[in-house]
Amino acid sequence: MQNNYETILNYFDNRSTNASAESFNAKIKAFRAQFRGVRNVKFFLFRLTKIYA
């Protein structure tokens, strides 16, 4: 509790959450699952940035 009290109170002060970051992580996971066994990592990251940036 002592380590994270600022982020916990941030929700109550500003009503801000990390939902957008969680959503973006879910999109990346789904994209990665769709292209399993990627051999060219540079091209994978290029496509990832073009689609979600």
PDB file of N, CA and C in Angstrom:
ATOM      1  N   MET A   1       0.828  -1.178   0.000  1.00  0.00           N
ATOM      2  CA  MET A   1       0.000   0.000   0.000  1.00  0.00           C
ATOM      3  C   MET A   1       0.881   1.254   0.000  1.00  0.00           C
ATOM      4  N   GLN A   2       1.926   1.240   0.803  1.00  0.00           N
ATOM      5  CA  GLN A   2       2.784   2.424   0.894  1.00  0.00           C
ATOM      6  C   GLN A   2       3.539   2.682  -0.409  1.00  0.00           C
ATOM      7  N   ASN A   3       3.887   1.626  -1.121  1.00  0.00           N
ATOM      8  CA  ASN A   3       4.633   1.792  -2.366  1.00  0.00           C
ATOM      9  C   ASN A   3       3.783   2.375  -3.490  1.00  0.00           C
ATOM     10  N   ASN A   4       2.499   2.102  -3.489  1.00  0.00           N
ATOM     11  CA  ASN A   4       1.636   2.495  -4.610  1.00  0.00           C
ATOM     12  C   ASN A   4       0.538   3.485  -4.237  1.00  0.00           C
ATOM     13  N   TYR A   5       0.655   4.138  -3.102  1.00  0.00           N
ATOM     14  CA  TYR A   5      -0.449   4.995  -2.669  1.00  0.00           C
ATOM     15  C   TYR A   5      -0.690   6.157  -3.623  1.00  0.00           C
ATOM     16  N   GLU A   6       0.363   6.679  -4.279  1.00  0.00           N
ATOM     17  CA  GLU A   6       0.161   7.809  -5.194  1.00  0.00           C
ATOM     18  C   GLU A   6      -0.678   7.407  -6.400  1.00  0.00           C
ATOM     19  N   THR A   7      -0.404   6.241  -6.969  1.00  0.00           N
ATOM     20  CA  THR A   7      -1.197   5.817  -8.120  1.00  0.00           C
ATOM     21  C   THR A   7      -2.609   5.428  -7.714  1.00  0.00           C
ATOM     22  N   ILE A   8      -2.768   4.911  -6.530  1.00  0.00           N
ATOM     23  CA  ILE A   8      -4.116   4.577  -6.047  1.00  0.00           C
ATOM     24  C   ILE A   8      -4.923   5.851  -5.836  1.00  0.00           C
ATOM     25  N   LEU A   9      -4.310   6.837  -5.224  1.00  0.00           N
ATOM     26  CA  LEU A   9      -5.013   8.095  -4.984  1.00  0.00           C
ATOM     27  C   LEU A   9      -5.235   8.877  -6.267  1.00  0.00           C
ATOM     28  N   ASN A  10      -4.407   8.656  -7.268  1.00  0.00           N
ATOM     29  CA  ASN A  10      -4.564   9.331  -8.548  1.00  0.00           C
ATOM     30  C   ASN A  10      -5.920   9.018  -9.164  1.00  0.00           C
ATOM     31  N   TYR A  11      -6.393   7.815  -8.986  1.00  0.00           N
ATOM     32  CA  TYR A  11      -7.712   7.456  -9.514  1.00  0.00           C
ATOM     33  C   TYR A  11      -8.797   8.296  -8.844  1.00  0.00           C
ATOM     34  N   PHE A  12      -8.722   8.439  -7.552  1.00  0.00           N
ATOM     35  CA  PHE A  12      -9.758   9.171  -6.831  1.00  0.00           C
ATOM     36  C   PHE A  12      -9.650  10.682  -7.041  1.00  0.00           C
ATOM     37  N   ASP A  13      -8.432  11.188  -7.251  1.00  0.00           N
ATOM     38  CA  ASP A  13      -8.257  12.629  -7.471  1.00  0.00           C
ATOM     39  C   ASP A  13      -8.634  13.030  -8.892  1.00  0.00           C
ATOM     40  N   ASN A  14      -8.150  12.279  -9.874  1.00  0.00           N
ATOM     41  CA  ASN A  14      -8.314  12.672 -11.278  1.00  0.00           C
ATOM     42  C   ASN A  14      -9.219  11.744 -12.082  1.00  0.00           C
ATOM     43  N   ARG A  15      -9.671  10.660 -11.487  1.00  0.00           N
ATOM     44  CA  ARG A  15     -10.451   9.634 -12.175  1.00  0.00           C
ATOM     45  C   ARG A  15      -9.696   9.080 -13.385  1.00  0.00           C
ATOM     46  N   SER A  16      -8.382   8.958 -13.254  1.00  0.00           N
ATOM     47  CA  SER A  16      -7.584   8.423 -14.354  1.00  0.00           C
ATOM     48  C   SER A  16      -7.164   6.987 -14.042  1.00  0.00           C
ATOM     49  N   THR A  17      -7.206   6.163 -15.053  1.00  0.00           N
ATOM     50  CA  THR A  17      -6.813   4.766 -14.912  1.00  0.00           C
ATOM     51  C   THR A  17      -5.825   4.421 -16.019  1.00  0.00           C
ATOM     52  N   ASN A  18      -5.349   3.192 -16.007  1.00  0.00           N
ATOM     53  CA  ASN A  18      -4.445   2.735 -17.056  1.00  0.00           C
ATOM     54  C   ASN A  18      -5.192   1.884 -18.085  1.00  0.00           C
ATOM     55  N   ALA A  19      -6.467   2.148 -18.266  1.00  0.00           N
ATOM     56  CA  ALA A  19      -7.289   1.359 -19.189  1.00  0.00           C
ATOM     57  C   ALA A  19      -6.797   1.486 -20.628  1.00  0.00           C
ATOM     58  N   SER A  20      -6.332   2.660 -21.011  1.00  0.00           N
ATOM     59  CA  SER A  20      -5.854   2.826 -22.390  1.00  0.00           C
ATOM     60  C   SER A  20      -4.594   2.007 -22.622  1.00  0.00           C
ATOM     61  N   ALA A  21      -3.711   1.956 -21.644  1.00  0.00           N
ATOM     62  CA  ALA A  21      -2.497   1.153 -21.777  1.00  0.00           C
ATOM     63  C   ALA A  21      -2.838  -0.335 -21.818  1.00  0.00           C
ATOM     64  N   GLU A  22      -3.776  -0.758 -21.007  1.00  0.00           N
ATOM     65  CA  GLU A  22      -4.197  -2.155 -21.004  1.00  0.00           C
ATOM     66  C   GLU A  22      -4.838  -2.532 -22.334  1.00  0.00           C
ATOM     67  N   SER A  23      -5.618  -1.637 -22.895  1.00  0.00           N
ATOM     68  CA  SER A  23      -6.247  -1.893 -24.184  1.00  0.00           C
ATOM     69  C   SER A  23      -5.196  -2.030 -25.283  1.00  0.00           C
ATOM     70  N   PHE A  24      -4.203  -1.154 -25.257  1.00  0.00           N
ATOM     71  CA  PHE A  24      -3.142  -1.217 -26.257  1.00  0.00           C
ATOM     72  C   PHE A  24      -2.355  -2.519 -26.121  1.00  0.00           C
ATOM     73  N   ASN A  25      -2.074  -2.936 -24.891  1.00  0.00           N
ATOM     74  CA  ASN A  25      -1.377  -4.200 -24.675  1.00  0.00           C
ATOM     75  C   ASN A  25      -2.188  -5.376 -25.199  1.00  0.00           C
ATOM     76  N   ALA A  26      -3.492  -5.334 -25.032  1.00  0.00           N
ATOM     77  CA  ALA A  26      -4.351  -6.405 -25.542  1.00  0.00           C
ATOM     78  C   ALA A  26      -4.321  -6.448 -27.066  1.00  0.00           C
ATOM     79  N   LYS A  27      -4.294  -5.276 -27.706  1.00  0.00           N
ATOM     80  CA  LYS A  27      -4.214  -5.239 -29.161  1.00  0.00           C
ATOM     81  C   LYS A  27      -2.902  -5.828 -29.661  1.00  0.00           C
ATOM     82  N   ILE A  28      -1.819  -5.501 -28.973  1.00  0.00           N
ATOM     83  CA  ILE A  28      -0.512  -6.039 -29.359  1.00  0.00           C
ATOM     84  C   ILE A  28      -0.498  -7.549 -29.187  1.00  0.00           C
ATOM     85  N   LYS A  29      -1.057  -8.034 -28.093  1.00  0.00           N
ATOM     86  CA  LYS A  29      -1.111  -9.483 -27.856  1.00  0.00           C
ATOM     87  C   LYS A  29      -1.906 -10.190 -28.946  1.00  0.00           C
ATOM     88  N   ALA A  30      -3.036  -9.618 -29.318  1.00  0.00           N
ATOM     89  CA  ALA A  30      -3.872 -10.229 -30.360  1.00  0.00           C
ATOM     90  C   ALA A  30      -3.146 -10.217 -31.695  1.00  0.00           C
ATOM     91  N   PHE A  31      -2.460  -9.121 -31.999  1.00  0.00           N
ATOM     92  CA  PHE A  31      -1.709  -9.029 -33.245  1.00  0.00           C
ATOM     93  C   PHE A  31      -0.578 -10.056 -33.261  1.00  0.00           C
ATOM     94  N   ARG A  32       0.108 -10.183 -32.131  1.00  0.00           N
ATOM     95  CA  ARG A  32       1.208 -11.148 -32.026  1.00  0.00           C
ATOM     96  C   ARG A  32       0.705 -12.581 -32.150  1.00  0.00           C
ATOM     97  N   ALA A  33      -0.454 -12.861 -31.587  1.00  0.00           N
ATOM     98  CA  ALA A  33      -1.019 -14.206 -31.670  1.00  0.00           C
ATOM     99  C   ALA A  33      -1.421 -14.545 -33.101  1.00  0.00           C
ATOM    100  N   GLN A  34      -1.819 -13.538 -33.829  1.00  0.00           N
ATOM    101  CA  GLN A  34      -2.233 -13.747 -35.216  1.00  0.00           C
ATOM    102  C   GLN A  34      -1.045 -14.123 -36.092  1.00  0.00           C
ATOM    103  N   PHE A  35       0.131 -13.611 -35.753  1.00  0.00           N
ATOM    104  CA  PHE A  35       1.327 -13.850 -36.563  1.00  0.00           C
ATOM    105  C   PHE A  35       2.364 -14.630 -35.778  1.00  0.00           C
ATOM    106  N   ARG A  36       1.989 -15.810 -35.339  1.00  0.00           N
ATOM    107  CA  ARG A  36       2.929 -16.654 -34.601  1.00  0.00           C
ATOM    108  C   ARG A  36       4.032 -17.133 -35.518  1.00  0.00           C
ATOM    109  N   GLY A  37       5.208 -17.280 -34.949  1.00  0.00           N
ATOM    110  CA  GLY A  37       6.326 -17.773 -35.715  1.00  0.00           C
ATOM    111  C   GLY A  37       6.925 -16.728 -36.631  1.00  0.00           C
ATOM    112  N   VAL A  38       6.857 -15.480 -36.231  1.00  0.00           N
ATOM    113  CA  VAL A  38       7.410 -14.409 -37.043  1.00  0.00           C
ATOM    114  C   VAL A  38       8.923 -14.567 -37.092  1.00  0.00           C
ATOM    115  N   ARG A  39       9.468 -14.537 -38.291  1.00  0.00           N
ATOM    116  CA  ARG A  39      10.913 -14.693 -38.436  1.00  0.00           C
ATOM    117  C   ARG A  39      11.623 -13.357 -38.558  1.00  0.00           C
ATOM    118  N   ASN A  40      10.968 -12.408 -39.201  1.00  0.00           N
ATOM    119  CA  ASN A  40      11.583 -11.106 -39.407  1.00  0.00           C
ATOM    120  C   ASN A  40      11.018 -10.136 -38.365  1.00  0.00           C
ATOM    121  N   VAL A  41      11.731  -9.970 -37.272  1.00  0.00           N
ATOM    122  CA  VAL A  41      11.235  -9.161 -36.164  1.00  0.00           C
ATOM    123  C   VAL A  41      11.158  -7.684 -36.559  1.00  0.00           C
ATOM    124  N   LYS A  42      12.108  -7.194 -37.336  1.00  0.00           N
ATOM    125  CA  LYS A  42      12.078  -5.788 -37.746  1.00  0.00           C
ATOM    126  C   LYS A  42      10.809  -5.484 -38.554  1.00  0.00           C
ATOM    127  N   PHE A  43      10.460  -6.388 -39.459  1.00  0.00           N
ATOM    128  CA  PHE A  43       9.263  -6.182 -40.252  1.00  0.00           C
ATOM    129  C   PHE A  43       8.011  -6.283 -39.390  1.00  0.00           C
ATOM    130  N   PHE A  44       8.006  -7.182 -38.421  1.00  0.00           N
ATOM    131  CA  PHE A  44       6.882  -7.315 -37.494  1.00  0.00           C
ATOM    132  C   PHE A  44       6.677  -6.013 -36.724  1.00  0.00           C
ATOM    133  N   LEU A  45       7.747  -5.441 -36.210  1.00  0.00           N
ATOM    134  CA  LEU A  45       7.638  -4.189 -35.467  1.00  0.00           C
ATOM    135  C   LEU A  45       7.225  -3.042 -36.382  1.00  0.00           C
ATOM    136  N   PHE A  46       7.685  -3.063 -37.634  1.00  0.00           N
ATOM    137  CA  PHE A  46       7.271  -2.055 -38.609  1.00  0.00           C
ATOM    138  C   PHE A  46       5.766  -2.124 -38.836  1.00  0.00           C
ATOM    139  N   ARG A  47       5.244  -3.320 -39.055  1.00  0.00           N
ATOM    140  CA  ARG A  47       3.801  -3.478 -39.267  1.00  0.00           C
ATOM    141  C   ARG A  47       3.004  -3.078 -38.042  1.00  0.00           C
ATOM    142  N   LEU A  48       3.526  -3.422 -36.883  1.00  0.00           N
ATOM    143  CA  LEU A  48       2.861  -3.077 -35.624  1.00  0.00           C
ATOM    144  C   LEU A  48       2.746  -1.560 -35.483  1.00  0.00           C
ATOM    145  N   THR A  49       3.810  -0.846 -35.789  1.00  0.00           N
ATOM    146  CA  THR A  49       3.749   0.614 -35.677  1.00  0.00           C
ATOM    147  C   THR A  49       2.856   1.229 -36.734  1.00  0.00           C
ATOM    148  N   LYS A  50       2.809   0.653 -37.930  1.00  0.00           N
ATOM    149  CA  LYS A  50       1.959   1.211 -38.974  1.00  0.00           C
ATOM    150  C   LYS A  50       0.478   1.000 -38.682  1.00  0.00           C
ATOM    151  N   ILE A  51       0.151  -0.107 -38.071  1.00  0.00           N
ATOM    152  CA  ILE A  51      -1.253  -0.405 -37.795  1.00  0.00           C
ATOM    153  C   ILE A  51      -1.766   0.355 -36.585  1.00  0.00           C
ATOM    154  N   TYR A  52      -0.977   0.399 -35.489  1.00  0.00           N
ATOM    155  CA  TYR A  52      -1.461   0.955 -34.228  1.00  0.00           C
ATOM    156  C   TYR A  52      -0.895   2.317 -33.868  1.00  0.00           C
ATOM    157  N   ALA A  53      -0.077   2.894 -34.728  1.00  0.00           N
ATOM    158  CA  ALA A  53       0.492   4.215 -34.361  1.00  0.00           C
ATOM    159  C   ALA A  53      -0.327   5.334 -34.940  1.00  0.00           C
TER     160      ALA A  53
END
